[in-house]
Tab-separated table of C-alpha atoms in Angstrom:
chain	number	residue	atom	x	y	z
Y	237	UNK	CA	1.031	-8.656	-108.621
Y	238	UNK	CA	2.911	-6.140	-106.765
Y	239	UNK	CA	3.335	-2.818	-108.520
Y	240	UNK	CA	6.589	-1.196	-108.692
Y	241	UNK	CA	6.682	2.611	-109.039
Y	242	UNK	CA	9.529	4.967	-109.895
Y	243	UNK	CA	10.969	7.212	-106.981
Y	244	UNK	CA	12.065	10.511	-109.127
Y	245	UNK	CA	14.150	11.762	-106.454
Y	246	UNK	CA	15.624	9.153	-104.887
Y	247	UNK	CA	15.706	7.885	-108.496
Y	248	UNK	CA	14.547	4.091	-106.734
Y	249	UNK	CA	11.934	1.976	-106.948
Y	250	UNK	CA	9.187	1.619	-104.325
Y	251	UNK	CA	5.925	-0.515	-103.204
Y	252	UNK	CA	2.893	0.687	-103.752
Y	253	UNK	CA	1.068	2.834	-100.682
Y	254	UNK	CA	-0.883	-0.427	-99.818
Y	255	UNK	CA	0.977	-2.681	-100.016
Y	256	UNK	CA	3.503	-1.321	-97.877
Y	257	UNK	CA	0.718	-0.604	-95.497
Y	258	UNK	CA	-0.356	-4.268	-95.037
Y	259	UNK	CA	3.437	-5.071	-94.726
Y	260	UNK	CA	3.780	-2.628	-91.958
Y	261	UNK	CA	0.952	-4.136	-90.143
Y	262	UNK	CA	2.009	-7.625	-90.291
Y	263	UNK	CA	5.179	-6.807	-88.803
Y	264	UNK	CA	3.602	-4.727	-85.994
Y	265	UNK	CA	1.444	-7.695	-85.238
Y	266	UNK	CA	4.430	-10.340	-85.146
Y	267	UNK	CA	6.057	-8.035	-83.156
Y	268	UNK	CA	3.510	-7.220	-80.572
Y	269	UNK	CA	3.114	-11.383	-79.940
Y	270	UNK	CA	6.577	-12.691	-79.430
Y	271	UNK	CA	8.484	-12.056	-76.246
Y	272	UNK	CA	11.159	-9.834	-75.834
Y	273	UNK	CA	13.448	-12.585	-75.100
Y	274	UNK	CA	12.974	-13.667	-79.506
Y	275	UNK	CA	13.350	-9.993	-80.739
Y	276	UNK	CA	16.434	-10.751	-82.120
Y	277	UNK	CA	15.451	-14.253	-83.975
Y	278	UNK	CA	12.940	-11.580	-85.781
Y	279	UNK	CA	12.972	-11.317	-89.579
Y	280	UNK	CA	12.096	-8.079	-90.694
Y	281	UNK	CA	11.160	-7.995	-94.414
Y	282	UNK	CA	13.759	-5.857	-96.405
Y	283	UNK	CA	11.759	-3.008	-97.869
Y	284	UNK	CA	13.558	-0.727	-99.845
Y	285	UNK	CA	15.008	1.873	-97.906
Y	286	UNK	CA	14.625	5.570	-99.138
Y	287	UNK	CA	17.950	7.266	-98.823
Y	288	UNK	CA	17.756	9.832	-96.519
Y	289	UNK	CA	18.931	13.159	-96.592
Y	290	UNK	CA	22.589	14.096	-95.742
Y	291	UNK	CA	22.947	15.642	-92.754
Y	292	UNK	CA	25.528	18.637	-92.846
Y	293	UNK	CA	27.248	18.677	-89.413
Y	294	UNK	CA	28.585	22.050	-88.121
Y	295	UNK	CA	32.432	21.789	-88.257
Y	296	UNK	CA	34.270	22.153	-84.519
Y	297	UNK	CA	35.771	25.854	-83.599
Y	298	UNK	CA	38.213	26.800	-86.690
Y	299	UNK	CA	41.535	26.441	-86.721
Y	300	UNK	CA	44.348	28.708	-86.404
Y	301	UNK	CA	44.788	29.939	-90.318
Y	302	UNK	CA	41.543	29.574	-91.204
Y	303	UNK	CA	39.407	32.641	-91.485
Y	304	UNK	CA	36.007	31.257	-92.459
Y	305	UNK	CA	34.332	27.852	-92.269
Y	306	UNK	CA	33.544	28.477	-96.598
Y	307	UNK	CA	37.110	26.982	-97.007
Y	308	UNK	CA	36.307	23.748	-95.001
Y	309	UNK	CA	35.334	20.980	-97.625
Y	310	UNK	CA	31.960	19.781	-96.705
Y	311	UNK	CA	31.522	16.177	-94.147
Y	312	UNK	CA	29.214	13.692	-95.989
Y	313	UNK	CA	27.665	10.626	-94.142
Y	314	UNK	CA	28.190	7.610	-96.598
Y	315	UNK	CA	25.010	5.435	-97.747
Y	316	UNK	CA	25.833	2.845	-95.339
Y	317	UNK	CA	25.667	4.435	-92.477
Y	318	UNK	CA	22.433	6.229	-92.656
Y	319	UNK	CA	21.320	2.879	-93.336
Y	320	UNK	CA	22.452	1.736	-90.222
Y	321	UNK	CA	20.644	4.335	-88.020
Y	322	UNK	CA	17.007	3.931	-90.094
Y	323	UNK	CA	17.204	0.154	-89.255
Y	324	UNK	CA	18.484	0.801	-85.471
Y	325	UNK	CA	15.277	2.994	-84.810
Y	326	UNK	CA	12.811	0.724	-86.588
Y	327	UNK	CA	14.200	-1.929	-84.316
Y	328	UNK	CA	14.036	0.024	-81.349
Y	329	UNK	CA	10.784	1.153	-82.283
Y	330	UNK	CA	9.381	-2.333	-82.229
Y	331	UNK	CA	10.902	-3.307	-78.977
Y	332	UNK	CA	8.826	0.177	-77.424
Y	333	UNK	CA	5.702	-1.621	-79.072
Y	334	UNK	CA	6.423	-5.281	-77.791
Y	335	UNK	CA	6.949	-4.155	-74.299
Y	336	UNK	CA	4.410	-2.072	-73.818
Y	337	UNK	CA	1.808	-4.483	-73.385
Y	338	UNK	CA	3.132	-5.987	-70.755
Y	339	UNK	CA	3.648	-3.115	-68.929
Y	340	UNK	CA	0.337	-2.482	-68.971
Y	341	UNK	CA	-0.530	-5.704	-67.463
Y	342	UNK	CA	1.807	-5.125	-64.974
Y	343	UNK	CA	0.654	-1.884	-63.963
Y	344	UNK	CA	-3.179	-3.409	-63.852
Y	345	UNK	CA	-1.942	-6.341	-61.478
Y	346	UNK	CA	-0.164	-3.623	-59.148
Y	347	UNK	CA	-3.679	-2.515	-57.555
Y	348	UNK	CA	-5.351	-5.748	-57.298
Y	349	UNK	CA	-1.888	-6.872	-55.214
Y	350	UNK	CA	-2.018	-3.722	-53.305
Y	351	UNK	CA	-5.824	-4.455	-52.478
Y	352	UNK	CA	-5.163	-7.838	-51.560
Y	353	UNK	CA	-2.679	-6.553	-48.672
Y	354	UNK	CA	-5.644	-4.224	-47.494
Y	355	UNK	CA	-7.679	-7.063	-47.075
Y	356	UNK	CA	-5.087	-8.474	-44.883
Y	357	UNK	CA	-4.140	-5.381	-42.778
Y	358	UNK	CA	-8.154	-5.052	-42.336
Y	359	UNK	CA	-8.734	-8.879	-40.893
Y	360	UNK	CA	-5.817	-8.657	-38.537
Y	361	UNK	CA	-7.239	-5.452	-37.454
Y	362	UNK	CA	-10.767	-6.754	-36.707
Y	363	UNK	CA	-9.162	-10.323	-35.185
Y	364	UNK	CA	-7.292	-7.685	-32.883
Y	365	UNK	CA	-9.633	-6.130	-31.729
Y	366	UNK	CA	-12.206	-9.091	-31.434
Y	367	UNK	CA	-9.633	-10.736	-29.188
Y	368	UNK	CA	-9.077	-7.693	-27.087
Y	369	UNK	CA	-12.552	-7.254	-26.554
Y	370	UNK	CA	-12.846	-10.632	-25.500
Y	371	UNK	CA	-9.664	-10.337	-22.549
Y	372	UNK	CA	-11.416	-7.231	-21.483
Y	373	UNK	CA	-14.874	-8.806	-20.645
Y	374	UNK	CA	-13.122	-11.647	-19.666
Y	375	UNK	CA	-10.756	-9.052	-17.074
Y	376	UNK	CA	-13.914	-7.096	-15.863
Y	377	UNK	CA	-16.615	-9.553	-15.306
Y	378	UNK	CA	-16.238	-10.492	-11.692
Y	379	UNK	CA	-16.102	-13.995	-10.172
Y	380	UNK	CA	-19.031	-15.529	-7.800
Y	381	UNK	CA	-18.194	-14.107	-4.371
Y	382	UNK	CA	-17.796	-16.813	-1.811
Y	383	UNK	CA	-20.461	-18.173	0.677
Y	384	UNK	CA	-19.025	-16.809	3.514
Y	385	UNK	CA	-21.287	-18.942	5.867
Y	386	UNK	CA	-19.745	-21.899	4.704
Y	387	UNK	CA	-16.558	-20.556	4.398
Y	388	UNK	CA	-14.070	-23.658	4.796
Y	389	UNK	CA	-10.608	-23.365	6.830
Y	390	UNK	CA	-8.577	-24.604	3.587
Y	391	UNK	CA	-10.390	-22.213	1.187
Y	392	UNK	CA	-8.245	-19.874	-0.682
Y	393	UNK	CA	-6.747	-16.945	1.049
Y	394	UNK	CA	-8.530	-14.497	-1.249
Y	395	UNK	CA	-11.605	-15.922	-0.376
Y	396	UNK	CA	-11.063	-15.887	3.293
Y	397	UNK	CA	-10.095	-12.346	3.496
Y	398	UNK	CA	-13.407	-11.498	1.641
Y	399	UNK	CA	-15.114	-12.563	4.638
Y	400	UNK	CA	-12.690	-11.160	6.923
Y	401	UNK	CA	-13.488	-7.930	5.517
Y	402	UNK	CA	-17.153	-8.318	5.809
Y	403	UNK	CA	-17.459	-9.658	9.173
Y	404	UNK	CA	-15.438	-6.767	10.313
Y	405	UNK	CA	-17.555	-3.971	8.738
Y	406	UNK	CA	-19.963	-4.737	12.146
Y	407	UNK	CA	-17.139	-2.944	13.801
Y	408	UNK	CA	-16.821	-6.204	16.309
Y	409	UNK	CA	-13.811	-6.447	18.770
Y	410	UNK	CA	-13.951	-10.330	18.110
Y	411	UNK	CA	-14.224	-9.877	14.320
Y	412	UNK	CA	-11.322	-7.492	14.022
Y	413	UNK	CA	-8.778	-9.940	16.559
Y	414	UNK	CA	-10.186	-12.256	13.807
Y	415	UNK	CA	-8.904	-11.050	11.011
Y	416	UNK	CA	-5.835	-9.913	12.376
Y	417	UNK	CA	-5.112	-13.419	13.467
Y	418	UNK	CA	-5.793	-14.411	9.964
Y	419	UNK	CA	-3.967	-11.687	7.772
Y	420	UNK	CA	-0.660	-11.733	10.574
Y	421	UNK	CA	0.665	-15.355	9.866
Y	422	UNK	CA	1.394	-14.182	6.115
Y	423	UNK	CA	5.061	-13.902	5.012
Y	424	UNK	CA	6.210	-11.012	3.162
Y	425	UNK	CA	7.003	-13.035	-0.077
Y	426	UNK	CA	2.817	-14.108	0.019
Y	427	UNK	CA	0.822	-13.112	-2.854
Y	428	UNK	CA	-1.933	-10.387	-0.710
Y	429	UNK	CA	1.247	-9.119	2.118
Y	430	UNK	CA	0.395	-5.792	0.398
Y	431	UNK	CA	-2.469	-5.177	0.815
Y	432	UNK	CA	-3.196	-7.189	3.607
Y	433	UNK	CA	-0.681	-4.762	5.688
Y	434	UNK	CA	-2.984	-1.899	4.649
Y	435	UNK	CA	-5.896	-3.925	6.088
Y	436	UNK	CA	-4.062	-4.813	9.560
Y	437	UNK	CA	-2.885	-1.437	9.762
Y	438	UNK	CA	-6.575	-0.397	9.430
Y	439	UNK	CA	-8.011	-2.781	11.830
Y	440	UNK	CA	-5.155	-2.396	14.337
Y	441	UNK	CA	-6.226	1.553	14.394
Y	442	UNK	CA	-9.931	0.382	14.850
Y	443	UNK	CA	-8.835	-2.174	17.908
Y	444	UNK	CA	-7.056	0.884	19.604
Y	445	UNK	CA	-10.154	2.853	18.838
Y	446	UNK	CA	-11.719	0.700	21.389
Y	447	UNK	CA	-9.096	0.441	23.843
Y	448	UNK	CA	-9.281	4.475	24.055
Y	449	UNK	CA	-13.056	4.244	24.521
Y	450	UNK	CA	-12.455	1.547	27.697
Y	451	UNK	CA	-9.668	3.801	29.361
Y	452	UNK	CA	-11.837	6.725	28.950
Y	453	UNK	CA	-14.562	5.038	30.993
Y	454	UNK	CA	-12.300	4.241	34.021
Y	455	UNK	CA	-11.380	0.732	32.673
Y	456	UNK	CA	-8.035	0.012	32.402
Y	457	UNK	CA	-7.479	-3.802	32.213
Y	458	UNK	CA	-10.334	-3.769	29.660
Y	459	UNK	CA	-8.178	-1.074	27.772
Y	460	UNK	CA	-4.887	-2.957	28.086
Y	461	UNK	CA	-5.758	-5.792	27.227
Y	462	UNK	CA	-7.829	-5.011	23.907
Y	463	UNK	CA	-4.886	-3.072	23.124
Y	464	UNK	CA	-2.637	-6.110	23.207
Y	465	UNK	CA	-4.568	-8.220	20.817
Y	466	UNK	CA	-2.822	-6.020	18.255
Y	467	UNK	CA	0.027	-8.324	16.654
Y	468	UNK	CA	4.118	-7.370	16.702
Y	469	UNK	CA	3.750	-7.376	12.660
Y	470	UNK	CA	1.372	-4.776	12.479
Y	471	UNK	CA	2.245	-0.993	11.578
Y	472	UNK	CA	1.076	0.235	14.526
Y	473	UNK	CA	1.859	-2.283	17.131
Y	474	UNK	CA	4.634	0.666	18.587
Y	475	UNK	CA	2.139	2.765	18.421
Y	476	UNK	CA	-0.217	0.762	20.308
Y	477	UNK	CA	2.635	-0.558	23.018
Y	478	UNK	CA	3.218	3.390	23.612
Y	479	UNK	CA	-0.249	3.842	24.593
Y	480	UNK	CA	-0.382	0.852	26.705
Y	481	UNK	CA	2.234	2.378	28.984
Y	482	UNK	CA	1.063	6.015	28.655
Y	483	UNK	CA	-2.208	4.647	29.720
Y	484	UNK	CA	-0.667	2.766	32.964
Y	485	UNK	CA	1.628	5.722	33.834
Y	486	UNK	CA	-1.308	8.064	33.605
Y	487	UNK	CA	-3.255	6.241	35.525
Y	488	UNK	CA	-0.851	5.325	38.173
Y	489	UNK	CA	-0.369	9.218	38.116
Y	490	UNK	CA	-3.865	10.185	38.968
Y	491	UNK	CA	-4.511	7.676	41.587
Y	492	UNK	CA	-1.313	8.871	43.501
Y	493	UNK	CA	-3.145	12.332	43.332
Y	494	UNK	CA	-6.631	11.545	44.094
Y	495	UNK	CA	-5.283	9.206	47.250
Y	496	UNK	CA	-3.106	12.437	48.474
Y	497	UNK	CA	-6.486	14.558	47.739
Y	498	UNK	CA	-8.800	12.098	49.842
Y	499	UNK	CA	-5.928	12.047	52.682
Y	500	UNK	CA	-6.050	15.724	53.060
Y	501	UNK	CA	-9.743	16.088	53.177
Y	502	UNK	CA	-10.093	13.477	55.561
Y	503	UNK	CA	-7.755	15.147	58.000
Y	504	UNK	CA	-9.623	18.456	56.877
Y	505	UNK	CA	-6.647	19.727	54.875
Y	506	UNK	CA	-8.494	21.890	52.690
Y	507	UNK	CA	-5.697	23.648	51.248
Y	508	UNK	CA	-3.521	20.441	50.385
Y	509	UNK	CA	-6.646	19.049	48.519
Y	510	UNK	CA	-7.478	21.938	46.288
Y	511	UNK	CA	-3.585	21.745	45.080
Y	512	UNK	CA	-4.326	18.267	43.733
Y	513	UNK	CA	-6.985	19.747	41.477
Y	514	UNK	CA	-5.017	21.354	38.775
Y	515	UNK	CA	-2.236	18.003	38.987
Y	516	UNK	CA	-5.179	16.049	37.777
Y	517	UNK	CA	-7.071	18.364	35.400
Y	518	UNK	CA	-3.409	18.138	33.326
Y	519	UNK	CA	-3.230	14.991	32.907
Y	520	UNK	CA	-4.183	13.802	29.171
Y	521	UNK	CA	-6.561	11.063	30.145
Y	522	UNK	CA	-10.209	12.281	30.312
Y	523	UNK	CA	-11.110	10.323	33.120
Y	524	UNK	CA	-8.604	11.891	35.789
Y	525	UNK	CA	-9.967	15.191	34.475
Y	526	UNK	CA	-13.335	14.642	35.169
Y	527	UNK	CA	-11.707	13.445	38.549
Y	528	UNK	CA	-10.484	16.918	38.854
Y	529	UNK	CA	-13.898	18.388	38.660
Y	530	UNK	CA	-15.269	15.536	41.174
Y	531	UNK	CA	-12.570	16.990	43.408
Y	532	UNK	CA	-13.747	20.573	43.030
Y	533	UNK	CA	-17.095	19.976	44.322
Y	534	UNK	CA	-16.056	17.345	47.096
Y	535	UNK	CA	-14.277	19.659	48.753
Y	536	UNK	CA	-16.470	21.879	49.080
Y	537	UNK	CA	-19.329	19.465	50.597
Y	538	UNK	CA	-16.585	18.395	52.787
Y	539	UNK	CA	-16.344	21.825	54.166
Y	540	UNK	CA	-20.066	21.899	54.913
Y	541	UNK	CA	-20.287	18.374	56.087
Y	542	UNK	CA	-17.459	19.454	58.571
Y	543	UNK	CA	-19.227	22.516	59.840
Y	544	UNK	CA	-22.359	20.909	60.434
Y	545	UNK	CA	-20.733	17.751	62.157
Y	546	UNK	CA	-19.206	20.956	64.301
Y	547	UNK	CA	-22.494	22.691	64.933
Y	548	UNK	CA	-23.937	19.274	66.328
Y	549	UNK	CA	-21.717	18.635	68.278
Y	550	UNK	CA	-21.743	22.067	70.218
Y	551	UNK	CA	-25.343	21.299	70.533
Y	552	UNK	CA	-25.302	17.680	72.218
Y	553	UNK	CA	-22.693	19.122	74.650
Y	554	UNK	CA	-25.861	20.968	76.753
Y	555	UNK	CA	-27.079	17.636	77.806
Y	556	UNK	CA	-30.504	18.362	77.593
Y	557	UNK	CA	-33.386	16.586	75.351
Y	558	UNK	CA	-34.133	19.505	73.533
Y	559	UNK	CA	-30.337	20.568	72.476
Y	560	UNK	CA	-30.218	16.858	71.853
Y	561	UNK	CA	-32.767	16.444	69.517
Y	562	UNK	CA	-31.559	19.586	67.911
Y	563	UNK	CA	-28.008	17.747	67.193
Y	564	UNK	CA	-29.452	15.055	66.093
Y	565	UNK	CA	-31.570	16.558	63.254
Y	566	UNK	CA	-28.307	18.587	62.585
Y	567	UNK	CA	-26.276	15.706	62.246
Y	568	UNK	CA	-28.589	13.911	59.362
Y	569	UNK	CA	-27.951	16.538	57.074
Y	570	UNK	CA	-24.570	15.673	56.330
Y	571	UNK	CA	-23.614	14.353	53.112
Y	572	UNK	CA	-23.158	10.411	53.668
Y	573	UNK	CA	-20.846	10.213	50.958
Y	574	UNK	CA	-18.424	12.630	53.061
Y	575	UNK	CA	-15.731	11.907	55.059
Y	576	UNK	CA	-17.761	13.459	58.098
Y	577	UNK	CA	-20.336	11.507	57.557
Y	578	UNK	CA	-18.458	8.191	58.999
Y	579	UNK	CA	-17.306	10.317	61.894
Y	580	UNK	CA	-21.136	11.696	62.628
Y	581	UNK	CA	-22.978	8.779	62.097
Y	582	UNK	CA	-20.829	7.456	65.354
Y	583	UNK	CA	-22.325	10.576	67.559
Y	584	UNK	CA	-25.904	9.929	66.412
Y	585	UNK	CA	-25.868	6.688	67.657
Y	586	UNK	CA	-24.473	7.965	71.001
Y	587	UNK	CA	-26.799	11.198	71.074
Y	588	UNK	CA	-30.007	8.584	69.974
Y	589	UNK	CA	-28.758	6.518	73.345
Y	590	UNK	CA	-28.784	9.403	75.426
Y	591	UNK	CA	-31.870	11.279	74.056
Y	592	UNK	CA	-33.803	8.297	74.709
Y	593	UNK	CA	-32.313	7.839	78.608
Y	594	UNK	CA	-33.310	11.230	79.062
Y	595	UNK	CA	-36.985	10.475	77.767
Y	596	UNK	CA	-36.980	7.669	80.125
Y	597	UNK	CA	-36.163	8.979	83.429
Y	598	UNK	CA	-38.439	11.833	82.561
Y	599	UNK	CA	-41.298	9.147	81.578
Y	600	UNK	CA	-41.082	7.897	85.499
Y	601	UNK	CA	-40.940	11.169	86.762
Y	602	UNK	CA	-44.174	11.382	85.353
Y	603	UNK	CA	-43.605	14.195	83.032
Y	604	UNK	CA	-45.159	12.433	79.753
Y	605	UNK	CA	-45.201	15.570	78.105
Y	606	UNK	CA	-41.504	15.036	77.471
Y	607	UNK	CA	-40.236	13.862	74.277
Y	608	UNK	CA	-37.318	13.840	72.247
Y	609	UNK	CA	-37.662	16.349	69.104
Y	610	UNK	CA	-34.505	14.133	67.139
Y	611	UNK	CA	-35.786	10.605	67.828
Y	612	UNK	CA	-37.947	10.879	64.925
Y	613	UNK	CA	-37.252	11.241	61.112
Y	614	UNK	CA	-39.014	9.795	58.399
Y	615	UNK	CA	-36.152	10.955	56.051
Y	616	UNK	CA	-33.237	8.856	57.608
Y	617	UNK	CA	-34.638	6.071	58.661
Y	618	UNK	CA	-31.067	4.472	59.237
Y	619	UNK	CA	-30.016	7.225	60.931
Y	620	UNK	CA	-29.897	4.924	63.926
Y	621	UNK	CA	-28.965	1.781	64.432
């Protein structure tokens, strides 16, 4: 049985201390269990309500006539109304209380959720990079190069231009026409034009390499025509038609002046020849300048050929054996390569004929101590014919 005891100042009566305790906690315990959706089909029990005390509220600024606020009546708040407000906070106070366990599962589920989406981020990561590891091994490892021994006409371009490349590191004339020929039938929308115009451009230079080297070594067909294996398409192929005629104009250049040169020392023009000199050391092919130098020293053994040919002669004018013999010997000191040389080995046969006449009648005279001093030299055999 519930015991009842008198509230002297509210002048009400009241549950005992625990009793009202155990009612509290039963409601706290419904509360905290139903959803906030039923909070209103909640029956609090009525407990007797202690009235509370009156609030006095501050009157608003005084009116005009009014000197002090001790001649405003008091403002009460009726019975009913502070009843009101205790029950609105006891109900507000158990909404606090039912909510605020689920908030608190809430706020536990919020980190597993946000470690779930780590999880995620931290696969796609790894499946990112495991895939671009895998296009970058699969991007550098290189692909079996192709047996260029057996390379076969309908192979792939790529493949044929690897051996192109490799045949022509041996610096071949036949190897580079070769893969010229293969790289100049490709159209400008191919796949390799690009850098297959780099490589003809490359080759084409190494072709005219060669063609230089011939011309320099007094070969111009060879020159011309290893300079025309280079094809129209290539980059240099003006280039290369440019040299073709500079080579031919050059060269019809210093054979004009090398035939005027021979001319004038032939007809003992010493003076004309040396002016040819300088005409062919200008010229830009190295060939005519070493022509120039050939010149030089040509003359100049043409002068000496010409005064010995001179001296000789003087001497085989006296008509004797000895002055004979002496012109004879003379005589096979000239260059043969000389000009005089053709024009003295004429008078040796003449002077040999008459030298050996003169030994003759001299033979029947009976003077056998007479020879011929120039009949005789182990040193030009084919002095004579």
């Amino acid at each position: 049985m519930v015991r009842k005891r008198f509230d002297r100042r509210s002048g009400t009566k009241r549950l005992g201390t625990k009793t009202n305790q155990y009612v509290q906690h039963a409601s706290d315990w419904q509360i905290q269990n139903i959803e906030p959706a039923d909070l209103h089909k909640l029956k609090l029990p009525k407990l007797p309500v202690t009235p509370p005390v009156v609030p006095v509220v501050s009157p608003p600024a005084l009116p005009s006539g009014l000197s002090s606020v001790a001649n405003l009546p008091p403002i009460e708040v009726s019975q009913p109304e502070a009843d009101t407000a205790s029950q609105r906070g006891r109900t507000e106070s158990a909404i606090q209380v039912a909510s605020a366990p689920r908030r608190s599962r809430s706020a536990r589920s919020r980190p597993l959720k946000s470690w779930n989406w780590s999880l995620l981020g931290l696969g796609a990561v790894v499946l990112s990079a495991g895939m671009g590891a895998a296009a970058l091994m699969w991007l550098t490892t290189l692909p079996p190069l192709p047996d260029c021994g057996k390379i076969s006409p309908i192979a792939a371009d790529s493949e044929r231009l690897y051996c192109a490349q490799e045949a022509i590191r041996s610096g071949d004339l036949p190897q580079l026409v070769a893969g010229l020929q293969l790289v100049g039938q490709w159209s400008d929308d191919h796949p390799l034009y690009s850098e297959a115009q780099k490589l003809m451009a490359s080759w084409s230079k190494a072709i005219l390499a060669i063609a230089n080297d011939k011309i320099n070594h007094n070969d111009l067909p060879g020159a011309v025509e290893t300079a025309s294996h280079i094809p129209p398409n290539s980059p240099i192929y003006k280039e290369a038609q440019a040299a073709i005629a500079h080579w031919q104009e050059q060269w019809q250049q210093g054979e004009t002046l090398y035939k005027m040169a021979q001319e004038a020392l032939q007809n003992q023009y010493w003076d004309r020849a040396a002016e040819q000199v300088p005409a062919l050391a200008q010229l830009e092919n190295p060939y005519w300048q070493q022509r120039a130098d050939q010149l030089t020293s040509q003359i100049l053994s043409e002068k000496q050929a010409r005064t010995q040919l001179v001296e000789a002669r003087n001497l085989a004018k006296r008509q004797n054996s000895e002055a004979l013999g002496e012109a004879i010997a003379l005589a096979q000191q000239i260059d043969p390569s000389s000009h005089a040389w053709a024009e003295a080995k004429t008078e040796l046969t003449q002077w040999s004929q008459a030298l050996l006449k003169t030994g003759i009648q001299q033979w029947q005279q009976g003077n056998l101590e007479g020879r011929s001093p120039g009949t005789a030299n182990p040193s030009r055999p084919n002095a004579f014919p």
